[in-house]
Amino acid sequence: MAIKKTMSIVHITPKQFPITKKEARLYMAFISVAFISLFIGGLMGLLQTLVRSGTITLPWGIDYYQVLTVHGVILALVLTTFFIIGFQFALMGKTVGISMKQRKAAWISFWVMLIGTMMTATMILLGKASVLYTFYAPLQAHPLFYIGLALVIVGSWVAGIVNFRQVYVWKRANPDEKSPLLAFMVTINMIMWIIASLGVAVAVLVQFIPWSLGYAETINVLVSRTLFWYFGHPLVYFWLLPAYMAWYAIIPKIIGGKIFSDSLARLSFILFLFFSIPVGFHHQLTEPGIDPVWKFIQVVLTFMVVIPSLMTAFSLFATFEITGRKKGFGGLFGWFRHLPWKDIRFLAPMLGMLAFIPGGAGGIINASHQMNAVVHNTMWVTGHFHLTVATTVMLTFFGVSYWLIPHLTGRKLTPTMNKLGIIQSIIWIVGMAIMSGSMHIQGLLGGPRRSSYSEYGGTEQAADWLGYQIAQAIGGTILFIGILLMVYIVIKLAFFAPTGKEAFPIAEEEADAKPTPKFMENWKLWIGITVLLILFAYTVPFIDIIQHSPPGSPPFDWPIGNQ
Amino acid sequence: MHLHKYEKIWLIFGIGSLALFLVVLGFGAFWKGTHPQSHGATIDPENIEAHDAFQSENLGLTKVDEDKYIVNIAASAFNYDMGVDEDGNPVKKITIPKGSTVLFQITTKDVVHGFNVSGTNVNMMVEPGYISRMETVMKKPGEYTVVCNEYCGVGHHLMYATVEVTE
């Protein structure tokens, strides 16, 4: 009994830090850019579906691919990165605190990222950078497009370094305690982000910028693509892990439960760090210049993320069931029926989680070595990431916004806003089911992604695709209504909702939870294993790519519409 | 670290299925030879004619044997060059009898392109400096749309051809 008592003392609620007005302004700055991006990017998405369904043609000489570049860059890169960094700063500020110096450094990261975004956006709007967000060489954009992208990445590194400093300072003040779970998770995500974005930074700084400025005559196309995808896959986990943070450590509090297991949550994040990066070849499976054995090895490494994903699914549903049963909802599914479905802070992320079941299954198909040829670069892929990032991740971010924004602005999430949120989530799911569903089917029928309206010489296949493109326009229109509603809700919560105190929900462990092992915070070990896995997966094939390089490619800027 | 009993069962079942799945993929790839196209054949993108297959008289459909064909294609923004017909017009459609074995060989003179015979497993990236190659048996008769499925510029959606498989 005596032991039990000391244990319960160890598990006293960890101290939390109140968020001051100045800190709130910082977090809100990031989040505001994210929602402005949502509006602009969503409008572009609507235009795309309308053009592709043959409903409209774009006025004033605007090109479909210019619109598509805006859509990809502003949603996949700008919205996500700004929201994630703002959200993560808020989590860190709440759990480990932020000093004045750290806050100022965080503002530097914000401005560097914003200036970079503006430079890139200007070049896209001038029609000098219609290269899509993957900017594959040897299509050449204006140098400022690449310089702007580099600044966004450098700004995000500053944010990461501030996060590391925050944990370090907290740890020094609390040497005997484990770092708060959310701070641990943010640290993992930023370590992964920095290691991964080094790849694209090297491509942009060493290859693209000198080549676009004319200092280098040619570019090694395959090296640039390999560096891009070394970054491109962990990028999707950089989007996903903040959603997991909310699922693991915030949702349990909202439903009135506890964290299922602190150690398992940490372990799954460590596994995501290991297996997010050495896997980029699964985006390059149909490329001619990479050895198939190494493609296969990276496919196997890719599938290792199945393990932490299964752990996550188990933990979340275990929390749901334990919480429900404690409240007295018995039966096989009573606990499930009695989840707080009418609380938007729960409903939106929960719908996101459910969308991840088909989303993840589709991902398994995409990465399956041979099966990839059936879907590579078809609309199926577009359908896939509209389920994962645009549903799972976005609905979770919306779910966070319903309490985070009023918490930061000193307002309340009112019942009316809660109801509007529920309507918004339903609109999103319905719109996405129609849009993403028809994208998946069109892809299986061979319809290409990233393409403007075309009848392809009037073939029967192309006529079949058009029906699904019309369905996408219907789904896209419903989704745009969802975006308008979301933007309205955000404006209301930020400026007009009644003043008050909205809770910042952070879940705790059970009083009798088993202690988390110390080695969980052995950062040198985790980073060391990550680097070894990357070296294992990339060294031999990368040397092979360089040794068997064909002559490089000169820049091509006319195909993107430059005269 | 403590693992709940049910979680152990869940993970053993999950990891077991995963292992089985990977064995199936590996069996297909290494024993059945169903690797995605990757042979690393290089070419000078600014002088593709230096390679026999991409000299203008060798572009398009060539019958090499009974039921065996080669299709050579030079891709460029925004066109698949498959040679010219008797009247000197560019070929946009090739016709192959059902059940033939066809080797598609394609390279690009400029930017990255895609090559997908829609509705089949012939789906390749076409990158400057490399020859993309894939052999297939066209079993089902019908009209197949060939689409460029990697963005190559403002005319990307106008880059297509047709393959007809006849009875």
XYZ file of C-alpha atoms in Angstrom:
730
model
C 0.000 0.000 0.000
C 2.796 2.334 0.884
C 4.275 1.993 -2.572
C 0.971 2.819 -4.166
C 0.765 6.059 -2.228
C 4.190 7.310 -3.380
C 3.235 6.363 -6.934
C 0.152 8.508 -6.802
C 2.245 11.425 -5.603
C 4.469 11.073 -8.670
C 1.403 11.346 -10.870
C 0.210 14.717 -9.656
C -1.020 16.759 -12.615
C 2.047 18.262 -14.233
C 2.301 22.000 -13.879
C 0.920 23.973 -16.787
C 1.798 27.466 -17.877
C -0.865 30.107 -18.447
C -0.715 31.637 -21.924
C -0.136 35.387 -21.769
C -1.617 37.873 -24.231
C 1.724 38.373 -25.979
C 2.160 34.632 -26.446
C -1.408 34.272 -27.674
C -0.717 36.904 -30.336
C 2.221 34.822 -31.621
C 0.207 31.612 -31.845
C -2.738 33.397 -33.440
C -0.448 34.952 -36.084
C 0.517 31.492 -37.336
C -3.038 30.201 -37.178
C -4.429 33.250 -39.034
C -2.075 32.679 -41.982
C -3.258 29.073 -42.041
C -6.947 30.003 -42.322
C -6.336 32.729 -44.921
C -4.483 30.042 -46.894
C -7.419 27.682 -46.470
C -9.729 30.205 -48.098
C -7.431 31.024 -51.040
C -6.353 27.424 -51.618
C -9.910 26.146 -51.327
C -11.132 28.665 -53.906
C -8.413 27.431 -56.281
C -9.528 23.849 -55.666
C -13.109 24.781 -56.538
C -11.945 26.424 -59.778
C -9.964 23.310 -60.713
C -12.895 20.954 -60.293
C -15.113 23.323 -62.306
C -12.584 23.579 -65.150
C -11.990 19.847 -65.228
C -15.679 19.064 -65.354
C -15.943 21.226 -68.473
C -18.213 23.691 -66.632
C -16.095 26.854 -66.953
C -12.982 28.176 -68.634
C -10.718 30.500 -66.668
C -10.893 34.205 -67.577
C -8.091 36.772 -68.103
C -5.569 34.292 -69.435
C -5.262 32.504 -66.095
C -3.861 29.040 -66.652
C -5.223 25.861 -65.050
C -1.753 24.835 -63.932
C -1.126 28.225 -62.339
C -4.264 27.694 -60.251
C -3.123 24.140 -59.486
C 0.291 25.416 -58.333
C -1.375 27.908 -55.979
C -3.656 25.170 -54.630
C -0.794 22.764 -53.912
C 1.702 25.257 -52.529
C -0.727 27.165 -50.343
C -2.555 24.164 -48.898
C 0.106 21.444 -48.745
C 2.990 23.700 -47.747
C 1.729 27.001 -46.327
C -1.511 26.116 -44.504
C -0.085 22.953 -42.971
C 3.263 24.361 -41.888
C 1.816 27.553 -40.398
C -0.966 25.760 -38.530
C 1.355 23.046 -37.242
C 4.017 25.444 -36.030
C 1.431 27.704 -34.377
C -0.309 24.731 -32.737
C 2.985 23.233 -31.599
C 4.120 26.552 -30.114
C 0.831 26.703 -28.208
C 1.341 23.141 -26.906
C 4.903 23.945 -25.854
C 3.933 27.274 -24.289
C 1.246 25.487 -22.273
C 3.269 22.455 -21.154
C 6.855 23.694 -20.793
C 6.510 27.484 -21.067
C 8.123 30.026 -23.364
C 10.591 32.756 -22.326
C 10.606 36.277 -23.739
C 13.750 35.517 -25.766
C 12.224 32.344 -27.153
C 9.068 34.256 -28.061
C 11.109 36.822 -29.979
C 12.979 34.084 -31.841
C 9.607 32.519 -32.641
C 8.478 35.807 -34.211
C 11.612 35.730 -36.386
C 10.573 32.290 -37.626
C 7.090 33.647 -38.393
C 8.349 36.617 -40.407
C 10.969 34.603 -42.315
C 8.309 32.069 -43.272
C 5.816 34.779 -44.218
C 8.315 36.690 -46.385
C 9.262 33.417 -48.098
C 5.589 32.640 -48.720
C 5.011 36.115 -50.205
C 7.976 35.781 -52.585
C 6.846 32.370 -53.793
C 3.212 33.489 -54.100
C 4.151 36.573 -56.114
C 6.084 34.511 -58.644
C 3.212 32.044 -58.999
C 0.682 34.868 -59.477
C 2.901 36.459 -62.133
C 2.749 33.135 -63.994
C 6.501 32.631 -63.625
C 6.304 29.517 -61.499
C 3.572 27.203 -62.775
C 5.649 24.176 -61.795
C 3.256 22.718 -59.184
C 4.307 22.266 -55.585
C 6.707 19.439 -56.442
C 8.655 21.756 -58.863
C 10.179 18.824 -60.776
C 13.281 19.732 -62.795
C 13.975 20.449 -65.587
C 10.857 22.636 -65.609
C 12.261 25.918 -64.422
C 10.518 28.510 -62.290
C 11.719 32.023 -61.481
C 14.665 31.963 -58.993
C 12.559 33.871 -56.426
C 10.106 30.941 -56.317
C 12.878 28.667 -55.035
C 14.393 31.317 -52.753
C 10.970 31.908 -51.193
C 10.523 28.177 -50.560
C 13.987 28.019 -48.990
C 13.002 30.853 -46.629
C 9.845 29.024 -45.541
C 11.983 26.025 -44.635
C 14.653 28.066 -42.872
C 11.916 29.836 -40.873
C 10.494 26.484 -39.807
C 13.961 25.420 -38.637
C 14.110 28.473 -36.381
C 10.789 27.373 -34.899
C 12.170 23.870 -34.345
C 15.272 25.174 -32.605
C 13.114 27.337 -30.324
C 11.047 24.232 -29.466
C 14.205 22.266 -28.596
C 15.387 25.141 -26.405
C 12.002 25.229 -24.626
C 12.244 21.543 -23.699
C 15.887 21.908 -22.687
C 15.182 24.814 -20.332
C 12.200 23.010 -18.791
C 14.234 19.828 -18.356
C 17.002 21.762 -16.585
C 14.447 23.142 -14.134
C 12.807 19.705 -13.662
C 15.705 17.241 -13.929
C 13.917 14.315 -12.286
C 10.685 14.470 -14.225
C 9.847 13.113 -17.635
C 9.096 15.796 -20.181
C 5.360 16.414 -20.691
C 3.944 14.043 -23.333
C 2.922 16.825 -25.722
C 6.344 18.495 -25.491
C 7.948 15.120 -26.218
C 5.738 14.690 -29.280
C 6.478 18.178 -30.612
C 10.201 17.491 -30.192
C 9.942 14.246 -32.203
C 8.010 15.979 -34.973
C 10.501 18.824 -35.263
C 13.517 16.472 -35.221
C 11.904 14.554 -38.065
C 11.059 17.763 -39.933
C 14.578 19.165 -39.707
C 16.294 15.914 -40.737
C 13.863 15.504 -43.636
C 13.829 19.077 -44.893
C 17.629 19.059 -45.114
C 17.099 16.990 -48.281
C 14.886 19.493 -50.060
C 17.029 22.363 -48.729
C 20.106 20.802 -50.358
C 18.187 20.329 -53.613
C 16.964 23.940 -53.591
C 20.209 25.605 -52.454
C 22.755 23.443 -54.295
C 20.801 22.457 -57.402
C 17.790 24.676 -58.191
C 18.890 28.179 -57.199
C 22.302 28.184 -58.995
C 20.698 26.510 -62.040
C 17.756 28.917 -62.221
C 20.127 31.887 -61.882
C 22.260 30.536 -64.735
C 25.359 29.718 -62.678
C 24.950 26.015 -63.377
C 24.166 24.965 -66.945
C 22.484 21.680 -66.171
C 20.754 19.889 -63.335
C 20.826 16.212 -62.354
C 17.116 15.441 -62.581
C 17.090 12.123 -60.739
C 19.199 13.453 -57.865
C 16.797 16.399 -57.475
C 13.779 14.080 -57.446
C 15.406 11.724 -54.976
C 16.229 14.606 -52.620
C 12.673 15.900 -53.011
C 11.091 12.566 -52.069
C 13.548 12.034 -49.234
C 11.670 15.071 -47.884
C 8.282 14.462 -49.487
C 7.227 11.431 -47.498
C 8.235 12.636 -44.015
C 6.352 15.815 -45.033
C 3.123 13.850 -44.855
C 4.045 12.556 -41.405
C 4.864 16.114 -40.372
C 1.208 16.855 -41.169
C -0.093 13.751 -39.489
C 1.822 13.726 -36.199
C 0.230 16.945 -34.868
C -3.133 15.282 -35.492
C -1.864 12.281 -33.511
C -0.852 14.657 -30.704
C -4.451 15.808 -30.481
C -5.752 12.226 -30.636
C -3.390 10.819 -28.024
C -3.162 13.644 -25.521
C -6.126 16.003 -25.986
C -9.154 13.935 -27.068
C -9.035 11.742 -23.896
C -9.487 14.893 -21.812
C -12.377 16.105 -23.977
C -14.252 12.809 -23.551
C -13.547 12.780 -19.811
C -10.975 9.986 -19.856
C -7.270 9.440 -19.288
C -4.282 8.712 -21.512
C -4.242 4.973 -22.301
C -0.477 4.620 -21.968
C 2.128 7.365 -21.843
C 4.967 4.989 -22.797
C 3.135 3.487 -25.770
C 2.292 6.938 -27.084
C 5.959 7.891 -26.872
C 7.077 4.610 -28.419
C 4.750 5.058 -31.392
C 6.136 8.562 -32.013
C 9.695 7.188 -31.876
C 8.754 4.532 -34.441
C 7.253 7.232 -36.683
C 10.554 9.103 -36.454
C 12.463 5.969 -37.531
C 10.248 4.939 -40.408
C 9.101 8.224 -41.939
C 12.328 9.134 -43.683
C 14.180 6.128 -45.195
C 11.211 5.419 -47.471
C 11.083 8.085 -50.229
C 11.565 5.576 -53.076
C 7.978 4.433 -52.736
C 7.080 7.702 -54.464
C 9.565 6.855 -57.235
C 8.613 3.242 -57.936
C 7.897 3.769 -61.637
C 11.109 5.716 -62.302
C 13.634 4.171 -64.686
C 16.907 5.054 -62.937
C 16.629 3.454 -59.476
C 17.662 -0.106 -58.674
C 14.572 -2.285 -58.045
C 16.143 -4.090 -55.082
C 16.576 -0.792 -53.236
C 13.065 0.221 -54.194
C 11.891 -2.991 -52.544
C 13.991 -2.420 -49.419
C 12.440 1.031 -48.994
C 8.988 -0.453 -49.589
C 9.609 -2.829 -46.666
C 10.781 0.077 -44.477
C 7.691 2.040 -45.545
C 5.418 -0.675 -44.233
C 7.021 -0.563 -40.784
C 4.789 2.452 -40.047
C 1.943 -0.036 -39.949
C 3.171 -0.988 -36.448
C 2.861 2.422 -34.747
C -0.362 2.989 -36.687
C -1.855 -0.198 -35.220
C -0.623 0.863 -31.774
C -2.312 4.232 -32.220
C -5.602 2.706 -33.338
C -5.566 0.363 -30.331
C -4.726 3.115 -27.829
C -7.426 5.454 -29.054
C -10.213 2.930 -29.084
C -9.033 1.553 -25.740
C -9.364 5.064 -24.285
C -12.845 5.386 -25.775
C -13.964 2.040 -24.367
C -12.394 2.434 -20.918
C -13.866 5.919 -20.550
C -17.308 4.805 -21.688
C -17.370 1.778 -19.388
C -16.230 3.864 -16.415
C -19.182 6.127 -17.055
C -21.395 3.026 -16.913
C -22.188 2.516 -20.587
C -22.053 -1.258 -20.900
C -22.848 -3.646 -23.688
C -20.741 -4.444 -26.687
C -20.986 -0.975 -28.228
C -22.685 1.129 -25.548
C -19.442 2.973 -24.845
C -19.184 3.861 -28.536
C -22.756 5.140 -28.855
C -22.294 7.315 -25.794
C -19.163 9.108 -26.934
C -19.742 12.898 -26.921
C -20.772 13.040 -30.572
C -22.418 16.421 -30.054
C -19.186 18.020 -28.806
C -17.491 19.436 -31.899
C -14.094 19.297 -30.181
C -14.545 15.524 -30.272
C -16.680 15.004 -33.383
C -14.407 16.710 -35.931
C -11.195 14.842 -34.992
C -13.144 11.588 -34.573
C -14.517 11.849 -38.127
C -10.942 12.536 -39.186
C -9.790 9.348 -37.453
C -12.501 7.291 -39.141
C -11.496 8.717 -42.542
C -7.992 7.450 -41.849
C -9.169 3.836 -42.054
C -9.858 3.952 -45.836
C -7.078 6.554 -46.191
C -4.486 4.251 -44.661
C -5.745 1.250 -46.637
C -5.320 3.235 -49.857
C -1.804 4.152 -48.765
C -0.922 0.472 -48.420
C -1.983 -0.039 -52.039
C 0.066 2.938 -53.230
C 3.261 1.724 -51.593
C 2.900 -1.894 -52.736
C 5.890 -2.118 -55.090
C 4.126 -3.693 -58.124
C 0.574 -2.562 -57.438
C 1.775 1.038 -57.540
C 1.880 0.833 -61.355
C -1.902 0.494 -61.398
C -2.464 3.803 -59.604
C 0.723 5.845 -60.017
C -0.079 9.424 -61.084
C -3.734 8.626 -61.578
C -6.585 10.470 -59.862
C -6.555 7.654 -57.283
C -3.528 9.310 -55.670
C -5.290 12.669 -55.547
C -8.259 10.930 -53.952
C -5.917 9.272 -51.445
C -4.329 12.415 -50.065
C -7.642 14.240 -50.008
C -8.730 11.553 -47.547
C -5.565 11.638 -45.463
C -4.369 15.225 -45.336
C -7.538 17.033 -46.432
C -9.885 14.993 -44.237
C -8.021 13.275 -41.392
C -5.525 16.048 -40.751
C -7.761 18.994 -41.630
C -10.761 17.853 -39.570
C -8.438 17.327 -36.605
C -6.969 20.808 -37.060
C -10.501 22.217 -37.268
C -11.337 20.273 -34.107
C -8.366 21.865 -32.350
C -9.291 25.339 -33.615
C -12.747 25.226 -31.968
C -11.144 25.432 -28.521
C -7.650 26.776 -29.234
C -8.746 29.990 -30.972
C -11.207 31.083 -28.223
C -8.658 30.040 -25.584
C -6.100 32.346 -27.189
C -8.468 35.246 -27.805
C -10.153 35.050 -24.376
C -13.527 33.990 -25.748
C -15.919 31.030 -25.495
C -16.999 28.334 -27.878
C -20.760 28.970 -27.762
C -23.440 26.272 -28.318
C -24.355 28.002 -31.599
C -20.776 27.787 -32.836
C -20.638 24.197 -31.653
C -23.739 23.447 -33.747
C -22.277 25.240 -36.780
C -19.131 23.170 -36.281
C -21.147 19.953 -36.393
C -22.814 21.105 -39.624
C -19.397 22.047 -41.015
C -17.978 18.590 -40.244
C -20.909 16.846 -41.897
C -20.605 19.051 -44.989
C -16.907 18.191 -45.112
C -17.458 14.441 -44.869
C -20.252 14.444 -47.462
C -18.316 16.656 -49.899
C -15.179 14.621 -49.461
C -16.941 11.275 -49.801
C -18.274 12.419 -53.181
C -15.064 14.080 -54.368
C -12.495 11.649 -53.045
C -14.647 8.637 -53.861
C -15.018 9.645 -57.504
C -11.292 10.448 -57.671
C -10.448 6.947 -56.468
C -12.718 5.297 -59.050
C -11.536 7.511 -61.900
C -7.961 6.638 -60.955
C -8.663 2.922 -61.097
C -10.032 3.517 -64.604
C -6.712 5.142 -65.540
C -7.703 8.829 -65.411
C -4.578 10.987 -64.960
C -4.069 13.448 -62.105
C -2.764 17.005 -62.500
C -4.423 17.528 -65.867
C -6.692 20.224 -67.256
C -9.929 19.474 -69.115
C -9.258 17.244 -72.093
C -11.234 14.833 -74.264
C -8.079 12.917 -75.215
C -9.104 12.663 -78.844
C -12.617 11.530 -77.940
C -11.879 8.038 -76.637
C -14.497 6.077 -74.740
C -12.247 5.911 -71.669
C -11.938 9.696 -71.560
C -15.721 9.997 -71.811
C -16.040 7.677 -68.789
C -13.589 9.814 -66.808
C -15.627 12.949 -67.460
C -18.568 11.612 -65.436
C -16.339 11.269 -62.404
C -14.881 14.728 -63.001
C -18.402 16.138 -62.840
C -18.904 14.292 -59.529
C -15.658 15.862 -58.287
C -16.997 19.302 -59.161
C -20.138 18.579 -57.115
C -18.047 17.345 -54.168
C -15.650 20.268 -54.593
C -18.522 22.755 -54.500
C -19.884 21.208 -51.284
C -16.378 21.351 -49.777
C -16.019 25.003 -50.713
C -19.244 25.745 -48.851
C -17.612 23.905 -45.923
C -14.557 26.145 -46.203
C -16.703 29.303 -46.214
C -18.501 28.076 -43.097
C -15.212 27.209 -41.391
C -13.727 30.612 -42.144
C -16.908 32.226 -40.757
C -16.619 30.146 -37.562
C -12.945 31.059 -37.145
C -13.665 34.788 -37.578
C -16.518 34.535 -35.072
C -14.365 32.710 -32.517
C -11.440 35.067 -32.972
C -13.281 38.393 -32.859
C -16.959 38.184 -31.969
C -17.687 35.294 -29.619
C -18.572 36.291 -26.021
C -15.536 36.778 -23.795
C -14.740 34.066 -21.283
C -12.374 31.254 -20.511
C -12.225 28.298 -22.902
C -10.347 25.296 -21.533
C -7.055 24.074 -23.018
C -7.733 20.332 -22.692
C -4.661 18.261 -21.850
C -5.224 14.673 -20.776
C -3.545 13.113 -17.753
C -2.413 9.624 -16.946
C -4.334 7.247 -14.702
C -3.366 7.669 -11.050
C -1.959 4.128 -11.014
C -0.283 4.258 -14.424
C 3.005 2.407 -14.753
C 6.014 4.747 -14.851
C 7.444 5.634 -18.266
C 10.936 4.171 -18.759
C 13.781 6.695 -18.679
C 15.290 5.575 -22.001
C 12.296 7.068 -23.822
C 14.079 10.403 -23.640
C 17.438 9.174 -24.865
C 17.458 11.591 -27.792
C 20.956 10.673 -28.934
C 19.855 7.068 -29.308
C 16.701 7.908 -31.300
C 18.468 10.371 -33.598
C 21.356 7.906 -34.005
C 19.046 5.066 -35.096
C 17.168 7.429 -37.439
C 20.406 8.516 -39.126
C 21.632 4.919 -39.422
C 18.368 3.845 -41.050
C 18.621 6.737 -43.521
C 22.237 5.884 -44.343
C 21.281 2.234 -44.790
C 18.372 3.016 -47.118
C 20.012 5.725 -49.206
C 23.820 5.404 -49.350
C 24.198 2.591 -51.900
C 21.368 3.616 -54.254
C 22.383 7.294 -54.096
C 25.994 6.502 -55.053
C 24.595 4.289 -57.818
C 22.416 7.138 -59.113
C 25.374 9.515 -59.195
C 27.811 7.023 -60.740
C 25.381 6.120 -63.502
C 24.167 9.635 -64.175
C 23.187 10.599 -67.709
C 24.141 14.070 -68.992
C 22.343 16.782 -66.990
C 19.351 18.776 -68.195
C 19.322 22.446 -69.178
C 16.432 24.545 -67.801
C 13.078 24.578 -69.622
C 10.937 27.591 -68.871
C 8.783 27.766 -72.010
C 6.582 24.730 -71.220
C 5.128 26.536 -68.202
C 3.893 29.394 -70.352
C 6.854 31.782 -70.475
C 7.149 33.405 -73.925
C 6.976 -1.045 -20.433
C 3.604 -2.684 -20.065
C 1.584 -4.046 -22.981
C -2.061 -4.888 -22.449
C -2.928 -8.520 -23.268
C -5.376 -7.545 -25.999
C -2.855 -5.146 -27.448
C -0.331 -7.984 -27.667
C -2.842 -10.106 -29.590
C -3.699 -7.158 -31.825
C -0.049 -6.401 -32.575
C 0.943 -10.038 -33.139
C -1.957 -10.440 -35.558
C -1.172 -7.111 -37.262
C 2.569 -7.645 -37.569
C 1.979 -11.227 -38.701
C -0.332 -10.081 -41.519
C 2.182 -7.417 -42.454
C 4.996 -9.993 -42.679
C 2.837 -12.247 -44.833
C 1.945 -9.312 -47.068
C 5.603 -8.368 -47.537
C 6.492 -11.977 -48.363
C 3.819 -11.917 -51.083
C 5.230 -8.671 -52.505
C 8.778 -10.054 -52.356
C 7.769 -13.339 -53.979
C 6.139 -11.416 -56.821
C 9.095 -9.112 -57.261
C 12.033 -11.505 -56.987
C 10.657 -14.857 -58.127
C 7.956 -13.793 -60.563
C 9.924 -10.818 -61.873
C 7.168 -8.253 -61.395
C 9.467 -5.438 -60.279
C 8.395 -1.990 -61.429
C 10.416 -0.814 -64.430
C 13.986 0.010 -63.319
C 16.859 -0.882 -65.568
C 18.892 2.307 -65.466
C 19.514 2.524 -69.232
C 20.818 6.045 -69.881
C 20.775 8.255 -72.982
C 21.835 11.814 -73.815
C 18.549 13.775 -73.676
C 19.880 16.323 -76.159
C 20.866 13.669 -78.663
C 18.412 10.792 -78.380
C 18.922 9.906 -82.059
C 22.315 8.537 -81.067
C 20.341 5.512 -79.826
C 19.051 3.233 -82.600
C 15.581 2.909 -81.131
C 14.930 6.655 -81.273
C 16.087 7.402 -84.816
C 13.117 8.815 -86.667
C 12.703 5.803 -89.002
C 12.552 3.440 -86.003
C 9.867 5.346 -84.088
C 6.422 3.836 -83.765
C 5.326 0.225 -84.163
C 7.731 -2.437 -85.444
C 6.855 -6.093 -85.810
C 9.845 -8.148 -84.761
C 8.367 -11.626 -84.796
C 5.042 -13.446 -84.959
C 2.965 -11.816 -82.153
C 5.948 -9.751 -80.988
C 6.121 -5.984 -81.355
C 8.250 -3.056 -80.278
C 6.866 0.463 -79.912
C 9.499 3.220 -79.801
C 8.384 6.665 -78.706
C 10.193 9.989 -78.413
C 8.318 12.179 -75.930
C 8.573 15.954 -75.867
C 6.330 18.724 -74.603
C 3.511 18.079 -75.597
C 3.712 15.186 -78.004
C 4.459 11.480 -78.320
C 6.453 11.077 -81.549
C 5.581 7.655 -82.991
C 6.890 8.320 -86.486
C 4.910 9.053 -89.658
C 2.560 6.955 -91.784
C 2.793 6.344 -95.594
C 1.298 9.773 -96.287
C 3.803 11.523 -94.049
C 1.277 12.313 -91.301
C 2.306 11.851 -87.684
C 1.083 8.547 -86.205
C -1.334 9.045 -83.300
C -2.795 5.571 -83.111
C -1.167 2.169 -83.207
C -2.972 -1.098 -83.790
C -1.856 -4.405 -82.317
C -3.519 -7.824 -82.598
C -4.878 -9.353 -79.407
C -2.481 -11.527 -77.441
C 0.723 -9.954 -78.788
C 3.712 -9.213 -76.639
C 4.591 -5.544 -76.851
C 7.751 -3.823 -75.633
C 7.240 -0.111 -75.057
C 10.455 1.948 -75.165
C 10.232 5.644 -74.528
C 12.485 8.550 -73.712
C 12.147 12.336 -73.509
C 13.951 15.146 -75.278
C 13.055 17.788 -72.720
C 11.175 17.667 -69.394
C 9.766 14.815 -67.296
C 6.719 13.088 -68.790
C 4.484 10.175 -67.901
C 3.419 7.264 -70.072
C 0.317 5.375 -69.082
C -1.630 3.050 -71.328
C -4.784 3.643 -69.319
C -6.437 0.549 -67.976
C -3.214 -1.520 -68.162
C -0.158 -1.862 -65.926
C 1.979 0.025 -68.448
C 2.602 3.099 -66.323
C 6.036 4.674 -66.366
C 7.794 7.867 -65.510
C 9.763 9.192 -68.475
C 12.749 11.211 -67.339
C 15.430 13.043 -69.304
C 18.558 10.905 -69.569
C 16.825 7.540 -69.143
C 15.032 5.040 -71.344
C 11.789 3.748 -69.834
C 10.978 0.238 -70.934
C 8.178 -2.179 -70.187
C 6.993 -5.360 -71.849
C 3.394 -6.466 -71.666
C 0.930 -8.814 -73.276
C -2.128 -7.004 -74.635
C -4.827 -9.526 -73.838
C -8.070 -7.586 -74.006
C -9.266 -6.087 -77.291
C -10.379 -2.490 -77.203
C -9.255 1.088 -77.472
C -6.744 2.293 -74.863
C -5.993 5.939 -74.215
C -2.313 6.706 -73.759
C -1.949 9.692 -71.449
C 0.947 11.742 -70.185
C 0.305 11.522 -66.443
C 3.182 13.622 -65.157
C 2.801 17.403 -65.434
C 4.975 18.694 -68.287
C 3.628 22.203 -68.886
C 0.653 24.186 -70.205
C -0.200 21.613 -72.880
C 0.147 18.574 -70.632
C -3.474 17.493 -71.017
C -3.152 17.590 -74.815
C -0.377 15.001 -74.827
C -2.006 11.687 -75.700
C -2.194 8.842 -78.199
C -4.279 5.716 -78.736
C -3.479 2.022 -78.748
C -6.033 -0.254 -80.353
C -5.987 -3.961 -79.640
C -7.860 -5.844 -82.369
C -9.443 -9.302 -82.328
